Amino acid sequence: MNVKTGSKITISWILSGTQPKSTFALGIKNVQTLTLNTINADLNLNSKSEDWAVDVETGSYYLYIEDQQLRNLTNSSIFPVVKSDSSDQTQASTIDIGGFKISIVTFTIAVVIVLLICVISIACIACNVCRPNCVCSNIRCCC
């Protein structure tokens, strides 16, 4: 998985076991420089996700969640952050609808299809007003 500088990503996690009553922080650590950057200093673990605009330099990183009372870190695996290509419009953007994460492009296509179905349905209703026994097919008004 390559994460691009300047992109927007959704970071998600799974909770298991008894959750401590501590405060938590979400951050990212550069493996080479050991630099820590805080993404959210007051993380709500129950949200199970956090949106983030990637604002770190290129390099190898891991994400961490820190129990701020015990100073324990839980780390992700290491991943690269690469330079964004200005001609590359691909982003890791997602929308959460009813618990399902889908890409912006998929959502846009679905909305266009729904609107097209509505236009066809309205055309068929208009045909049936003029011709009550009309069967609408392929957007043409019947019989």
Short mmCIF file of C-alpha atoms in Angstrom, two decimals:
data_model
loop_
_atom_site.label_atom_id
_atom_site.label_comp_id
_atom_site.label_asym_id
_atom_site.label_seq_id
_atom_site.Cartn_x
_atom_site.Cartn_y
_atom_site.Cartn_z
CA MET A 1 0.00 0.00 0.00
CA ASN A 2 1.48 3.34 -1.08
CA VAL A 3 0.12 6.42 0.64
CA LYS A 4 0.61 9.65 -1.32
CA THR A 5 1.52 13.00 0.19
CA GLY A 6 -1.45 15.37 0.12
CA SER A 7 -4.03 12.59 -0.26
CA LYS A 8 -6.92 12.04 2.13
CA ILE A 9 -7.15 8.61 3.72
CA THR A 10 -9.38 6.85 6.22
CA ILE A 11 -7.53 5.09 9.03
CA SER A 12 -9.59 2.36 10.69
CA TRP A 13 -9.05 -0.07 13.55
CA ILE A 14 -10.79 -2.98 15.27
CA LEU A 15 -11.49 -3.03 19.00
CA SER A 16 -11.29 -6.25 20.99
CA GLY A 17 -11.37 -7.15 24.65
CA THR A 18 -12.08 -4.76 27.51
CA GLN A 19 -11.41 -1.15 26.59
CA PRO A 20 -9.41 0.88 29.11
CA LYS A 21 -10.91 4.13 30.43
CA SER A 22 -7.80 6.01 29.35
CA THR A 23 -7.34 8.79 26.82
CA PHE A 24 -5.77 7.89 23.49
CA ALA A 25 -3.85 9.60 20.71
CA LEU A 26 -3.43 8.60 17.08
CA GLY A 27 -0.12 9.40 15.42
CA ILE A 28 2.39 8.51 12.76
CA LYS A 29 6.11 7.79 13.24
CA ASN A 30 8.87 8.07 10.65
CA VAL A 31 10.94 4.88 10.85
CA GLN A 32 14.21 6.54 9.72
CA THR A 33 14.10 9.82 11.66
CA LEU A 34 11.95 8.54 14.57
CA THR A 35 9.89 11.75 14.27
CA LEU A 36 6.42 11.50 15.82
CA ASN A 37 3.48 13.46 14.37
CA THR A 38 0.16 13.52 16.20
CA ILE A 39 -2.90 13.07 13.99
CA ASN A 40 -5.50 13.26 16.79
CA ALA A 41 -4.47 13.97 20.40
CA ASP A 42 -7.93 13.11 21.78
CA LEU A 43 -8.89 9.97 19.84
CA ASN A 44 -12.31 8.38 20.37
CA LEU A 45 -11.52 4.67 20.02
CA ASN A 46 -15.20 3.81 19.58
CA SER A 47 -15.36 5.77 16.31
CA LYS A 48 -13.18 3.00 14.80
CA SER A 49 -11.90 5.34 12.09
CA GLU A 50 -10.26 8.70 11.50
CA ASP A 51 -9.97 10.72 8.29
CA TRP A 52 -6.56 12.26 7.70
CA ALA A 53 -4.97 14.48 5.06
CA VAL A 54 -1.46 13.08 4.60
CA ASP A 55 0.83 15.93 5.64
CA VAL A 56 4.16 14.16 6.21
CA GLU A 57 7.26 13.97 4.00
CA THR A 58 8.03 10.89 1.90
CA GLY A 59 9.54 7.96 3.81
CA SER A 60 8.68 4.81 5.74
CA TYR A 61 6.13 5.15 8.53
CA TYR A 62 3.87 3.31 10.88
CA LEU A 63 0.69 4.51 12.56
CA TYR A 64 0.28 4.15 16.29
CA ILE A 65 -2.44 4.47 18.91
CA GLU A 66 -1.08 5.54 22.28
CA ASP A 67 -2.70 4.89 25.65
CA GLN A 68 -1.74 8.26 27.14
CA GLN A 69 -1.95 7.13 30.78
CA LEU A 70 0.08 3.93 30.41
CA ARG A 71 2.25 5.30 27.56
CA ASN A 72 1.71 2.06 25.60
CA LEU A 73 1.83 2.16 21.80
CA THR A 74 -0.02 -0.16 19.44
CA ASN A 75 1.60 0.03 15.99
CA SER A 76 0.49 -0.68 12.45
CA SER A 77 2.79 -2.38 9.98
CA ILE A 78 5.35 -0.18 8.19
CA PHE A 79 4.20 1.45 4.95
CA PRO A 80 5.70 3.94 2.48
CA VAL A 81 4.54 7.51 1.96
CA VAL A 82 5.41 8.52 -1.60
CA LYS A 83 5.38 11.82 -3.44
CA SER A 84 2.07 12.64 -5.07
CA ASP A 85 2.17 12.92 -8.86
CA SER A 86 0.38 16.15 -9.80
CA SER A 87 -1.21 14.41 -12.81
CA ASP A 88 -2.46 11.56 -10.63
CA GLN A 89 -5.95 12.36 -9.36
CA THR A 90 -6.36 9.07 -7.47
CA GLN A 91 -7.01 9.46 -3.77
CA ALA A 92 -8.01 7.13 -1.00
CA SER A 93 -11.17 9.14 -0.34
CA THR A 94 -14.15 7.24 1.00
CA ILE A 95 -17.68 7.98 2.15
CA ASP A 96 -19.28 6.04 4.98
CA ILE A 97 -22.94 5.37 4.15
CA GLY A 98 -24.84 3.12 6.49
CA GLY A 99 -21.64 1.50 7.72
CA PHE A 100 -20.30 0.72 4.23
CA LYS A 101 -17.25 2.56 2.95
CA ILE A 102 -17.39 3.24 -0.79
CA SER A 103 -15.23 5.37 -3.02
CA ILE A 104 -16.37 8.83 -4.13
CA VAL A 105 -16.35 7.64 -7.79
CA THR A 106 -18.62 4.67 -7.00
CA PHE A 107 -21.00 6.93 -5.07
CA THR A 108 -21.17 9.45 -7.96
CA ILE A 109 -21.93 6.71 -10.52
CA ALA A 110 -24.68 5.30 -8.27
CA VAL A 111 -26.32 8.75 -7.94
CA VAL A 112 -26.27 9.23 -11.75
CA ILE A 113 -27.90 5.81 -12.27
CA VAL A 114 -30.63 6.59 -9.71
CA LEU A 115 -31.34 9.95 -11.39
CA LEU A 116 -31.57 8.25 -14.82
CA ILE A 117 -34.06 5.71 -13.45
CA CYS A 118 -36.15 8.58 -12.01
CA VAL A 119 -36.24 10.37 -15.40
CA ILE A 120 -37.32 7.16 -17.16
CA SER A 121 -40.02 6.55 -14.53
CA ILE A 122 -41.39 10.10 -14.92
CA ALA A 123 -41.52 9.66 -18.72
CA CYS A 124 -43.44 6.40 -18.33
CA ILE A 125 -45.94 7.99 -15.93
CA ALA A 126 -46.55 10.78 -18.47
CA CYS A 127 -47.19 8.18 -21.21
CA ASN A 128 -49.69 6.34 -19.03
CA VAL A 129 -51.65 9.55 -18.40
CA CYS A 130 -52.12 10.05 -22.16
CA ARG A 131 -52.57 6.38 -23.00
CA PRO A 132 -53.88 4.37 -20.03
CA ASN A 133 -53.06 0.94 -21.52
CA CYS A 134 -49.55 1.97 -22.51
CA VAL A 135 -46.56 -0.22 -21.69
CA CYS A 136 -43.40 1.83 -21.40
CA SER A 137 -40.25 0.27 -22.79
CA ASN A 138 -36.88 1.74 -23.68
CA ILE A 139 -38.10 5.28 -22.86
CA ARG A 140 -40.45 5.22 -25.88
CA CYS A 141 -44.08 5.88 -25.22
CA CYS A 142 -45.84 2.67 -25.96
CA CYS A 143 -48.29 1.17 -28.33
#
